[in-house]
Coordinates of C-alpha atoms and ligand atoms in Angstrom, one line a residue:
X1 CA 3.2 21.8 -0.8
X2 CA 4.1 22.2 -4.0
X3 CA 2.5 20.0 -6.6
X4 CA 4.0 19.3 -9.9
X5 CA 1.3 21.2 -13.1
X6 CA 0.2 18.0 -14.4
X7 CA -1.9 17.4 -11.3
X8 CA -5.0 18.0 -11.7
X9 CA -5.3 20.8 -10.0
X10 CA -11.1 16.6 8.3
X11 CA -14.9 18.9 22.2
X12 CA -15.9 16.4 22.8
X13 CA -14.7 18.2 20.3
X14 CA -16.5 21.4 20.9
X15 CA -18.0 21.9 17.8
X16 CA -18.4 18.2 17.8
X17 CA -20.3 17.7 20.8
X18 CA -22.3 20.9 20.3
X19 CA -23.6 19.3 17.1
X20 CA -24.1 15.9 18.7
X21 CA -25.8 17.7 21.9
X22 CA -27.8 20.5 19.5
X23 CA -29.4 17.3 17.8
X24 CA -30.4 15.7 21.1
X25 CA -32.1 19.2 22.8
X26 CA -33.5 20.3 19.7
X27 CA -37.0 19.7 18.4
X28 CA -36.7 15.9 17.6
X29 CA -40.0 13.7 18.4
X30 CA -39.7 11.8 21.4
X31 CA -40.7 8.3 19.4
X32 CA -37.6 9.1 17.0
X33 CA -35.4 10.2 19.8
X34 CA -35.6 7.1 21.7
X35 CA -34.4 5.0 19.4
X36 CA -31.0 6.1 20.1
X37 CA -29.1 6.5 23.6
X38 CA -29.0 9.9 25.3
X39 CA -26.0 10.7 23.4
X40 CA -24.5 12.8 26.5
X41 CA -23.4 11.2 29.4
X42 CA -21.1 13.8 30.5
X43 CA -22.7 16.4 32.4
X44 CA -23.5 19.9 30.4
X45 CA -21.4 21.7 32.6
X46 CA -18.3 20.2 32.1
X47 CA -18.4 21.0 28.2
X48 CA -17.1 24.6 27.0
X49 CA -19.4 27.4 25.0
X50 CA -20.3 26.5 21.6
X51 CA -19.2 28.8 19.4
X52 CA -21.1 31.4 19.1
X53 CA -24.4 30.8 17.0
X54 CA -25.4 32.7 13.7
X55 CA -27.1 35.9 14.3
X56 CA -31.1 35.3 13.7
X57 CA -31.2 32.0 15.3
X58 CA -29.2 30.5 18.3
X59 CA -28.6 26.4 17.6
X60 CA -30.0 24.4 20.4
X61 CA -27.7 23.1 22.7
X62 CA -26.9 21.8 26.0
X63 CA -23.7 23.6 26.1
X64 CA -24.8 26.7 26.0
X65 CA -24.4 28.0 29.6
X66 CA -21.4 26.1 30.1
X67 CA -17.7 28.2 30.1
X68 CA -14.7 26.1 30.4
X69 CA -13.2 27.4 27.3
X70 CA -9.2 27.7 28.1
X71 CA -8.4 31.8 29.0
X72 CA -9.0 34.7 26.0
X73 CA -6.4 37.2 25.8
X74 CA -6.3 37.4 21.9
X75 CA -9.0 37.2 19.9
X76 CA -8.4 37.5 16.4
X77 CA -9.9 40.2 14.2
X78 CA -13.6 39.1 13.3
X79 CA -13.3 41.4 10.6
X80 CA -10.0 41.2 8.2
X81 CA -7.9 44.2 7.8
X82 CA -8.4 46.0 4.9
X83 CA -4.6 45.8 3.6
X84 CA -4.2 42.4 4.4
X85 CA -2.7 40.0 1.5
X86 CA -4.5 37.2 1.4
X87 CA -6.2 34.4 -0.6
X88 CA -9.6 36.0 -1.2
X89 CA -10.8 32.5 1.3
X90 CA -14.7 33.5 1.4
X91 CA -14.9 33.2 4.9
X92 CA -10.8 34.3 5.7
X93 CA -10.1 36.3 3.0
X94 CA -6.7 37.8 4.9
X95 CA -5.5 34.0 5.2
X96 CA -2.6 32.8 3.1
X97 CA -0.5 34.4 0.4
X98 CA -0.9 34.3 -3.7
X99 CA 2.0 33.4 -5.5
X100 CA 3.1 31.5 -2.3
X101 CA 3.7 27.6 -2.0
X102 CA 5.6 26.6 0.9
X103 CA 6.9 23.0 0.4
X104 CA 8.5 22.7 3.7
X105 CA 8.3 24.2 7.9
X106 CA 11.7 23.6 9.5
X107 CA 10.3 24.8 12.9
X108 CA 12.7 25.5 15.7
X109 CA 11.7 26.3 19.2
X110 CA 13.1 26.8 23.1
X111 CA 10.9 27.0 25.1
X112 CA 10.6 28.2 29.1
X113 CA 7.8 26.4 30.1
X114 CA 7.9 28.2 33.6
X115 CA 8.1 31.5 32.0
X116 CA 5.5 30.6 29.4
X117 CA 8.2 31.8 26.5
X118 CA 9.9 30.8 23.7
X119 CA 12.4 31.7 21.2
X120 CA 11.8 30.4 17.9
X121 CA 13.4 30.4 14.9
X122 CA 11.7 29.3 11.7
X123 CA 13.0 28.0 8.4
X124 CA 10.8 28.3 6.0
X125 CA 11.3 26.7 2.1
X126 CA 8.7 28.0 -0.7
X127 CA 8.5 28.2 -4.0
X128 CA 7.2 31.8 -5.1
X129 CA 6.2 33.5 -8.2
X130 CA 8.5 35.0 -10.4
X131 CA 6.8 38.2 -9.8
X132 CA 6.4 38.4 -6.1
X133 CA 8.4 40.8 -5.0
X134 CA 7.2 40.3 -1.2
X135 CA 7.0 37.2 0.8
X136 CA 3.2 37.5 2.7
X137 CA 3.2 35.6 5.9
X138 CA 0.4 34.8 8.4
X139 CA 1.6 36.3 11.6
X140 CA -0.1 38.0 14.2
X141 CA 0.8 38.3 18.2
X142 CA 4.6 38.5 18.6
X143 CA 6.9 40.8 16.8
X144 CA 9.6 39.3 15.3
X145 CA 13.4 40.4 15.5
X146 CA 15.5 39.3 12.4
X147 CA 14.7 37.7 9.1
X148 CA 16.8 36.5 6.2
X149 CA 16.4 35.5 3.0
X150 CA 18.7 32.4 2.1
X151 CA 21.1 33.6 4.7
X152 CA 21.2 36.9 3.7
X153 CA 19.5 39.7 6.5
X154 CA 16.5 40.8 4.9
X155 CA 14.3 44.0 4.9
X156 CA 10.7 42.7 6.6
X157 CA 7.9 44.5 8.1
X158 CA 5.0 43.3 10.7
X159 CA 2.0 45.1 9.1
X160 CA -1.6 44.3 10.7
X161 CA -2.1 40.3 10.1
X162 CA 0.9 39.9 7.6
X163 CA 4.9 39.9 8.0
X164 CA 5.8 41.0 4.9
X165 CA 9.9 40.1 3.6
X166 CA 11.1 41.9 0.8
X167 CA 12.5 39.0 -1.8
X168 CA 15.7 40.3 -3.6
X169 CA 15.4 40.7 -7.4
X170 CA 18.1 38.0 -8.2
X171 CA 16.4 34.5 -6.5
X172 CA 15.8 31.4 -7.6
X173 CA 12.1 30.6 -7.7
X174 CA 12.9 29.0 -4.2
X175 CA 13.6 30.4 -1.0
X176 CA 14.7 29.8 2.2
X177 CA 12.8 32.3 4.8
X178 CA 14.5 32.4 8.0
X179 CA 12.4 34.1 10.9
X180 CA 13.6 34.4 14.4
X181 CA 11.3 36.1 17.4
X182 CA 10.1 35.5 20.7
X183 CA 7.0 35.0 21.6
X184 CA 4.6 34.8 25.2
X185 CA 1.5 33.5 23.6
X186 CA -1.6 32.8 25.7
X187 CA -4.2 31.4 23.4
X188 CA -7.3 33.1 22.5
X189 CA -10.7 32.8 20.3
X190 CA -10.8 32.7 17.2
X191 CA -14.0 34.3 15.0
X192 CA -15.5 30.7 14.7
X193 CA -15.7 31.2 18.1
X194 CA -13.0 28.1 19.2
X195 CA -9.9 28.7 20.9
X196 CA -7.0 28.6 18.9
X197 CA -3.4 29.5 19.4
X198 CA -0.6 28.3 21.8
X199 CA -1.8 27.4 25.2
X200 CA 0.3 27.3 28.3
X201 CA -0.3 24.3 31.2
X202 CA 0.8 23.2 34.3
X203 CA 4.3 22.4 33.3
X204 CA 3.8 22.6 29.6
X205 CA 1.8 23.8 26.1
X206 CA -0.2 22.6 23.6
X207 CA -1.4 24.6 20.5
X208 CA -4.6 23.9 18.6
X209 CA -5.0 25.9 15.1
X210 CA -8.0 25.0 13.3
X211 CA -9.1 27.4 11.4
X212 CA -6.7 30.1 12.0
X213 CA -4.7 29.8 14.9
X214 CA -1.7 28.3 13.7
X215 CA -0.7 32.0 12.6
X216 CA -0.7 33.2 16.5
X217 CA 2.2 31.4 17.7
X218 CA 3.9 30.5 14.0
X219 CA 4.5 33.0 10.8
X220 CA 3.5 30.7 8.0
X221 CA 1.1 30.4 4.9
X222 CA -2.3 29.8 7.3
X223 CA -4.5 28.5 4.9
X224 CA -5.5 24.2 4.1
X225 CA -4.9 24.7 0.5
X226 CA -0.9 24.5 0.8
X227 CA 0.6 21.5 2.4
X228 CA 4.0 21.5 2.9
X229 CA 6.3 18.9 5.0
X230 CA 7.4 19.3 8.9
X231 CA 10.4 19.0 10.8
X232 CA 10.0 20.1 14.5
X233 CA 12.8 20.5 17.1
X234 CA 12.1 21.2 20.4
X235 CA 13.7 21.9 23.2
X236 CA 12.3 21.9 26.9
X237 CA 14.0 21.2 30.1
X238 CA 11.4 21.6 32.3
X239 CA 9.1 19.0 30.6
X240 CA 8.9 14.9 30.3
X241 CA 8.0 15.4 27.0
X242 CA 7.6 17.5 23.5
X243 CA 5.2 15.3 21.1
X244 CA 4.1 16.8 17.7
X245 CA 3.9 15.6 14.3
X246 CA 5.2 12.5 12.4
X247 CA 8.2 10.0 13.5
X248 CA 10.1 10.5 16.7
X249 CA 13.8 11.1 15.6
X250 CA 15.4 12.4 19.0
X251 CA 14.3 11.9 22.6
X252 CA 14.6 15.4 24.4
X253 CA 16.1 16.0 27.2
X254 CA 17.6 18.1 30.0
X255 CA 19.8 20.0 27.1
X256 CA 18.8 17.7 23.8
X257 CA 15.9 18.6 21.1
X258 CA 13.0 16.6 20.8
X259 CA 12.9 16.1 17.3
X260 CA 10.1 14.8 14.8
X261 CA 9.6 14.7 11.0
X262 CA 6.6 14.0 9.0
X263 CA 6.8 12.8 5.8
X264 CA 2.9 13.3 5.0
X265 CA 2.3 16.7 3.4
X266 CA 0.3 18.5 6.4
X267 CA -1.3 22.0 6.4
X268 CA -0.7 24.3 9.0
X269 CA -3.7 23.8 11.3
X270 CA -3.0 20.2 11.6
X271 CA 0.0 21.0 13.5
X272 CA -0.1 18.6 16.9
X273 CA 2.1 20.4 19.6
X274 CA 2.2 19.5 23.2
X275 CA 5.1 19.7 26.2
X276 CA 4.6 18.6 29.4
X277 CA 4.2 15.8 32.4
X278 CA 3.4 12.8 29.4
X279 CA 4.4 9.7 28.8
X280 CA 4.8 8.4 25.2
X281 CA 3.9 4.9 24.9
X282 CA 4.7 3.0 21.5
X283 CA 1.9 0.5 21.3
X284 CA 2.4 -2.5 19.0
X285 CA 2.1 -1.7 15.6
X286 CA -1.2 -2.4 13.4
X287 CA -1.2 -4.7 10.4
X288 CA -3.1 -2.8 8.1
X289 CA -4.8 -4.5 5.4
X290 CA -2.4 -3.7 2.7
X291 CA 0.5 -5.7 5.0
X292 CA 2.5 -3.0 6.4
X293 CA 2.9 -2.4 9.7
X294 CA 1.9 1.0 10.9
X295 CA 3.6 2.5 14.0
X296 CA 1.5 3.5 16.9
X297 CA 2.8 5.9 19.6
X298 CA 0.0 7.5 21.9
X299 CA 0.7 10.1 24.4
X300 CA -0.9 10.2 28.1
X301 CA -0.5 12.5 31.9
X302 CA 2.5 10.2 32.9
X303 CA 1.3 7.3 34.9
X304 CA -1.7 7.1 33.7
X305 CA -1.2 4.7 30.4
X306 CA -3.1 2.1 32.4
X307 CA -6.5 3.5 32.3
X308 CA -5.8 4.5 28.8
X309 CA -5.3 1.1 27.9
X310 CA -8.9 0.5 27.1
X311 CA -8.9 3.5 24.5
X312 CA -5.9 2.4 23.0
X313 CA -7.1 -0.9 21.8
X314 CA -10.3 0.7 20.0
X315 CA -7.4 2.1 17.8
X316 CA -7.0 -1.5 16.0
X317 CA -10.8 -2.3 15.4
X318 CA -11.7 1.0 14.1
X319 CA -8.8 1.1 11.7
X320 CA -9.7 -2.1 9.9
X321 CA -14.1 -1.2 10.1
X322 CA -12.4 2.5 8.5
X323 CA -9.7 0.7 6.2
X324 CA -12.7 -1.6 5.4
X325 CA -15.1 0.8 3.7
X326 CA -12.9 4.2 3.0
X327 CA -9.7 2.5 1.7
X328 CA -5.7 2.2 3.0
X329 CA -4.9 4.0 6.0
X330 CA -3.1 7.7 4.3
X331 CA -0.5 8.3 6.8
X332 CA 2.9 7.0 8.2
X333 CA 1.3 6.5 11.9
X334 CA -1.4 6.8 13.9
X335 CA -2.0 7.6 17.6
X336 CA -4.1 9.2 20.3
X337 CA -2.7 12.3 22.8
X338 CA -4.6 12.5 25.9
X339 CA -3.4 16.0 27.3
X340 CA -4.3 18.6 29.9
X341 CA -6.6 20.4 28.9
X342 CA -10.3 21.7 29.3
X343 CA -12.7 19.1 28.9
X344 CA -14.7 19.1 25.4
X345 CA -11.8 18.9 23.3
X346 CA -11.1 16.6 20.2
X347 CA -9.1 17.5 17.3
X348 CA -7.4 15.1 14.9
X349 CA -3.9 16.9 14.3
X350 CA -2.6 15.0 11.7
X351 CA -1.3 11.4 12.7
X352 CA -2.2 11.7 16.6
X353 CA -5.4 13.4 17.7
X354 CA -5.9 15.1 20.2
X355 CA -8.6 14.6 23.6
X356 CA -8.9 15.8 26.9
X357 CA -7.8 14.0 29.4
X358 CA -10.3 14.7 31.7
X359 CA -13.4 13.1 28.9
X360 CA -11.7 9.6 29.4
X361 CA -11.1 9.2 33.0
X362 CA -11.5 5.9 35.0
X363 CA -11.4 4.4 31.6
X364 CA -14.7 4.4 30.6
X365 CA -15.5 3.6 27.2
X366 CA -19.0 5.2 26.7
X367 CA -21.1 6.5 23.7
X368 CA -19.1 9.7 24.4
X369 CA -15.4 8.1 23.9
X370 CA -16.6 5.9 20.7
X371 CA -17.8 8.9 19.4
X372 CA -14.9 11.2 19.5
X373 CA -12.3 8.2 18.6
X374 CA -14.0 7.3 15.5
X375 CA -14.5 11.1 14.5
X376 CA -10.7 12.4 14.8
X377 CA -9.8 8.7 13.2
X378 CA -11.7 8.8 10.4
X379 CA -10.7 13.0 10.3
X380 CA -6.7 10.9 8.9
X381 CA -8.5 10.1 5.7
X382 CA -11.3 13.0 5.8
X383 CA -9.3 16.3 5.8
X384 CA -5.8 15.3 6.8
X385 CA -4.7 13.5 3.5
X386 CA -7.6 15.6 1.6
X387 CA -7.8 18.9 2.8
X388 CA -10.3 21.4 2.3
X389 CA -9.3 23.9 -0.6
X390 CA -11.1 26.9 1.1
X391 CA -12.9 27.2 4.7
X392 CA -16.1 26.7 3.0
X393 CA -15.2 23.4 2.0
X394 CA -15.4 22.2 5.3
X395 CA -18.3 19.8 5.2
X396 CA -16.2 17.7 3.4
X397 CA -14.1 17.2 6.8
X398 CA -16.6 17.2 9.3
X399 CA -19.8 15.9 7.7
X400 CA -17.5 12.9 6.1
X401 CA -16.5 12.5 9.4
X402 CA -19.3 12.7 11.3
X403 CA -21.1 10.0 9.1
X404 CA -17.8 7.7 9.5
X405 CA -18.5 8.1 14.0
X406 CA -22.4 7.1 13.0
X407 CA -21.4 3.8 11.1
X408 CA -19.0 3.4 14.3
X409 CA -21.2 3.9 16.6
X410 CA -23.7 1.5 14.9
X411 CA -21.3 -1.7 14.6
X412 CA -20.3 -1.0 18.4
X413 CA -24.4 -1.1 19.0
X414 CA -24.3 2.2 20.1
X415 CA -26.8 3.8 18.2
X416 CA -28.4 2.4 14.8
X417 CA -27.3 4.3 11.7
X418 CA -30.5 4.9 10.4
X419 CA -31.9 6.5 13.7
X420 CA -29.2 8.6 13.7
X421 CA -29.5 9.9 9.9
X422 CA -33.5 10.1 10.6
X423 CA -32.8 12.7 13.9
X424 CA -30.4 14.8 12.2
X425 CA -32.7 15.1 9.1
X426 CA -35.5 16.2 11.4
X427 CA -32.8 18.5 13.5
X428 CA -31.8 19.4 9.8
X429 CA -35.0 21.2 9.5
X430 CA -34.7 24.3 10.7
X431 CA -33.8 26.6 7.6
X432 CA -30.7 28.5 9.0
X433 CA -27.3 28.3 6.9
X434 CA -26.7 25.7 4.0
X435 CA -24.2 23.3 4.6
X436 CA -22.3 24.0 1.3
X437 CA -22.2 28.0 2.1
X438 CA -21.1 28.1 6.1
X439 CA -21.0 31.6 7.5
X440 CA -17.9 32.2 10.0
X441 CA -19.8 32.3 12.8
X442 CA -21.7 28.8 12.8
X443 CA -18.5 27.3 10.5
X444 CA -18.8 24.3 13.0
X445 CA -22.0 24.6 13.8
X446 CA -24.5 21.5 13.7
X447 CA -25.1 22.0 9.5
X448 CA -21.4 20.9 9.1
X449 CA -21.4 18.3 11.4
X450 CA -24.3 16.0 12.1
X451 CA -26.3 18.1 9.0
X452 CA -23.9 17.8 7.3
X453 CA -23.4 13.9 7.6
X454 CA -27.5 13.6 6.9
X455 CA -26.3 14.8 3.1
X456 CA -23.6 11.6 3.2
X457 CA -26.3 9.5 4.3
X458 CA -28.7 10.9 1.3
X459 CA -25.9 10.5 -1.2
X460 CA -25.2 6.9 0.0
X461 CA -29.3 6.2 -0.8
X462 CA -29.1 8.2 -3.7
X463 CA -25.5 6.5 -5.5
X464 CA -26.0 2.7 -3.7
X465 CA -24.0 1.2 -1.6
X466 CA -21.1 -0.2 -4.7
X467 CA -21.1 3.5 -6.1
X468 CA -20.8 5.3 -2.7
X469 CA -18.1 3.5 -1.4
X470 CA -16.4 3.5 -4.9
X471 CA -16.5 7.1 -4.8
X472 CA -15.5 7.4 -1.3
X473 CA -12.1 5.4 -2.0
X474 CA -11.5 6.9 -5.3
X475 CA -11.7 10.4 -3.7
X476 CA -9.4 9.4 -1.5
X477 CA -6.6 7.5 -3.5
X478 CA -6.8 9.9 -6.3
X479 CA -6.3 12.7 -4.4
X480 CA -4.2 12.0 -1.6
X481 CA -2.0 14.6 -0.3
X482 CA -3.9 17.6 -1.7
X483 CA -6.5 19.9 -1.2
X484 CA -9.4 19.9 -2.8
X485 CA -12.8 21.6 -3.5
X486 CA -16.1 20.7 -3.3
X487 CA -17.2 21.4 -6.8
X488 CA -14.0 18.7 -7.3
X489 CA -16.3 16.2 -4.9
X490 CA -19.6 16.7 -6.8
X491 CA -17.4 15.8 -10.4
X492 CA -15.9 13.0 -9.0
X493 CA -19.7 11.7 -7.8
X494 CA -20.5 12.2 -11.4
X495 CA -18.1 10.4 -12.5
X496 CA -18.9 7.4 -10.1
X497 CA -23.0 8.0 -10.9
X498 CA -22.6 8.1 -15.0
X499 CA -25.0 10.7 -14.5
X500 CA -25.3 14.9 -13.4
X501 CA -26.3 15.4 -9.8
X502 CA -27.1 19.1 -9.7
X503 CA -30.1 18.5 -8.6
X504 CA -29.2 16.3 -5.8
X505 CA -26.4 18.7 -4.4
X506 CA -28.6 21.8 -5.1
X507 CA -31.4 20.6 -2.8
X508 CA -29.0 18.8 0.0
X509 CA -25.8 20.6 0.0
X510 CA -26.7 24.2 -1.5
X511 CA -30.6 24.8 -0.1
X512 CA -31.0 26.2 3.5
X513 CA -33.7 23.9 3.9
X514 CA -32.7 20.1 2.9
X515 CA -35.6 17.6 1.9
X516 CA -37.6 16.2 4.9
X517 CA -37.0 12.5 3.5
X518 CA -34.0 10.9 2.0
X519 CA -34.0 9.4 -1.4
X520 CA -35.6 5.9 -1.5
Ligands
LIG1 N1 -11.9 19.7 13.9 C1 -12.4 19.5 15.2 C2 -13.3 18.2 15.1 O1 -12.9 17.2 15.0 C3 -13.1 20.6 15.7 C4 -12.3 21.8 16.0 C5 -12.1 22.8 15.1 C6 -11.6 22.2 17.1 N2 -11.3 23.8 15.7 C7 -11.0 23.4 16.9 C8 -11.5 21.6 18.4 C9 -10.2 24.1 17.9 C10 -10.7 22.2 19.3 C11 -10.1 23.5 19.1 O2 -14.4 18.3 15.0
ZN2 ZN1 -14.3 16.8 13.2

């Protein structure tokens, strides 16, 4: 997205579960771990792998033998090609595009759910350098037919990760890139070791992207730092319904696009996509706290909104306990998607997250279910409307998050806040990756989850309560709609402490081995 110069320059999920399960297994003393519930009631073997654990140690988990994964038939390159444009992203450098800034995704698909297919055809609007003489565009798994440039055929090539569109000397600093291919895309894993990509069901599709998966199904600038907007129109007969991002603007059917349009900037692994047997249900609207009403629309397996019910009306309570201490809700709407899928998954696509089905059945409303509700909610401030500016900047997603499920989990009584923060700083002991410096392989691993949230706690005790929550909202308001880094964070909690705080990020965020106490 672009943003004008004067700007200064957020499994069970799987990874989210692992981290909560890796804390429970690990070496934690029995008198500490008792003073919190067994945090798993669903059985081990219903959760897929974790992702696969950094090299000299494996993370303890309870997941470990489990394999319920959805199908692999593409993993992505571990390694990036050599030739590959990209950002120089630490941990992807082959990701995104210099000089690139796409401000919007006009994103056209038919698909034959049957046939697993579809025919897409892409308008793409970015602003680009005045000396790019190439258009670089994450793309990898389907070969594309015809491009053009603002409606003129253009001269493209598919090379390794990247499809590469000559831009014709005489343009404005604005494009239009207009891609049309076909594509029969079957998901696959990416190097973090989650499935990403476009994955086919009974009688439908869903798509999850985060990190680098959005690039698998769609040719786009893959990377959190540019947000642009979203306009989707889809078309398939053969399903009830096509939900993705942002405000319903025309109900699908036999012959008729289902079409929706976001007007919050979103990057491209936020992207929510899902066709099939559902039912949307628009739930009454929330009065948030600053008086407007925000629309709710969730998404279930049709007939099945009744046992749903109970998870629907958590929606409310947490948005005022969130709106309470992190500020205004960010976005235009809010909603959960209950889809099809293996169990273990959670992912908080911007303005409906995403669960499995099968982790809420009979309506239970467990430790579990509180857990991943919070965790994708909270995800709409933490991530969504301030994204990460790199991959490595992660924490500041999932360890915001993570502490935002423990207050949650504390005012439903389902665990106390400070047991929690006491077992992950004990779990936090165990000298493998800093949470500030994540490798690929253990990106969303239990240092940038649950570890990660012991360094929120620590900040909290270390800023009190009036600064931390300051900061929190500040962050959040100031920033809205962009992506930032973490060096940006530890400024602004400068700012908000009057003081430097080197020390205090060196030894929680940067050191592989975090202080055995938190600051009193
Ligand atoms: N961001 C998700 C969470 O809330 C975790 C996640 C990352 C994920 N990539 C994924 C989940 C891919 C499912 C599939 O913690
Ligand atoms: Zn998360």
């Amino acid at each position: 997205m672009y943003q004008p110069a004067r700007r200064a320059a957020p499994l069970l999920s799987f990874a989210l579960l692992m981290a909560a399960c890796a804390a429970d297994s690990g070496d934690v003393s029995s008198e500490r771990a008792d003073t919190i519930p067994a945090p798993a009631p669903t059985p081990a073997s219903t959760l897929p792998a974790e992702p696969e654990a950094s090299v000299d140690e494996p993370v303890p988990s309870a997941t470990e033998t489990a394999t319920t994964v959805p199908a692999t038939t593409t993993d992505l390159p571990a390694e990036p090609v050599e030739f590959s444009q990209g950002l120089d992203d630490r941990l992807f450098p082959e990701l995104g595009a210099p000089g690139v800034d796409v401000l919007s995704y006009d994103v056209v698909l038919d698909v034959d759910v049957a046939a697993e297919t579809f025919d897409a055809m892409i308008d793409i609007t970015t602003a680009v350098a005045p000396n790019l003489s190439q258009l670089s565009l994450d793309a990898i798994g389907f070969d594309v037919d015809t491009v053009l440039v603002d409606g003129a055929a253009a001269v493209f090539e598919q090379s390794f990760e990247e499809l590469l569109i000559d831009l014709p000397a005489n343009r404005d600093d604005v494009v239009v890139a207009t891609v049309n291919y076909s594509a029969s895309p079957d998901g696959g894993t990416s190097a973090v070791g989650l499935p990403v990509g476009w994955f086919p069901t009974e009688g439908g599709a869903y798509v999850l992207n985060e990190p680098d998966g959005a690039r698998t199904w769609l040719p786009s600038n893959d990377h959190p730092s540019d947000k642009a907007l979203w306009r989707f129109e889809v078309t398939a007969p053969e399903a009830d319904v096509v939900s993705a991002n942002g405000t319903l603007i025309q109900r699908g059917g036999a012959t008729e696009a289902w079409i929706w349009e976001s007007e919050d900037p979103m990057s491209t692994y936020l992207v929510h996509l899902v066709i099939g047997d559902y039912e949307l249900i628009e739930d009454a609207s929330i009065a948030l706290e600053s008086g407007t009403d925000l629309p709710i629309t969730h998404l279930v397996p049709s007939g099945t909104a009744d046992v749903h019910r109970v998870f629907f009306e958590q929606t409310a309570p947490q948005m005022a306990f969130f709106e309470e201490r992190f500020g205004p809700y960010p976005l235009s709407e809010y909603g959960l998607a209950f889809i099809d899928s293996p169990p273990g998954l959670a992912m908080e696509t911007q303005g409906r997250s995403l669960f499995a089905a099968a982790d809420f059945r009979r309506g239970e409303l467990g430790f579990i279910q509180h857990l991943l509700l919070a965790h994708e909610l909270a995800h709409q401030w933490f991530g969504n409307t301030v994204s990460p500016a790199t991959w490595s900047d992660l924490w500041l997603n999932e360890s915001f998050a993570t502490y935002a499920q423990w207050l949650w989990l504390d005012e439903v009584d389902q665990a106390v806040l400070e047991s929690q923060a006491e077992v992950a700083l004990q779990a936090r002991q165990n000298g493998r990756q800093s949470t500030g410096e994540p490798s690929v392989s253990n990106l969303f691993g239990f240092e940038t989850y649950d570890g990660g949230a012991v360094i929120v706690h620590a900040l909290r005790l270390e800023l009190g309560d009036e600064a931390f929550f300051a900061l929190l909202q500040g962050w959040l308001t100031e920033n809205a709609g962009s992506s930032q880094t973490t060096a940006a964070f530890i400024e602004r909690a400068e700012q908000e402490a009057g003081r430097d705080l080197t020390g205090f990020f060196d030894a929680w965020l940067y050191a592989v081995d975090p202080p055995d106490e938190f600051p009193s």
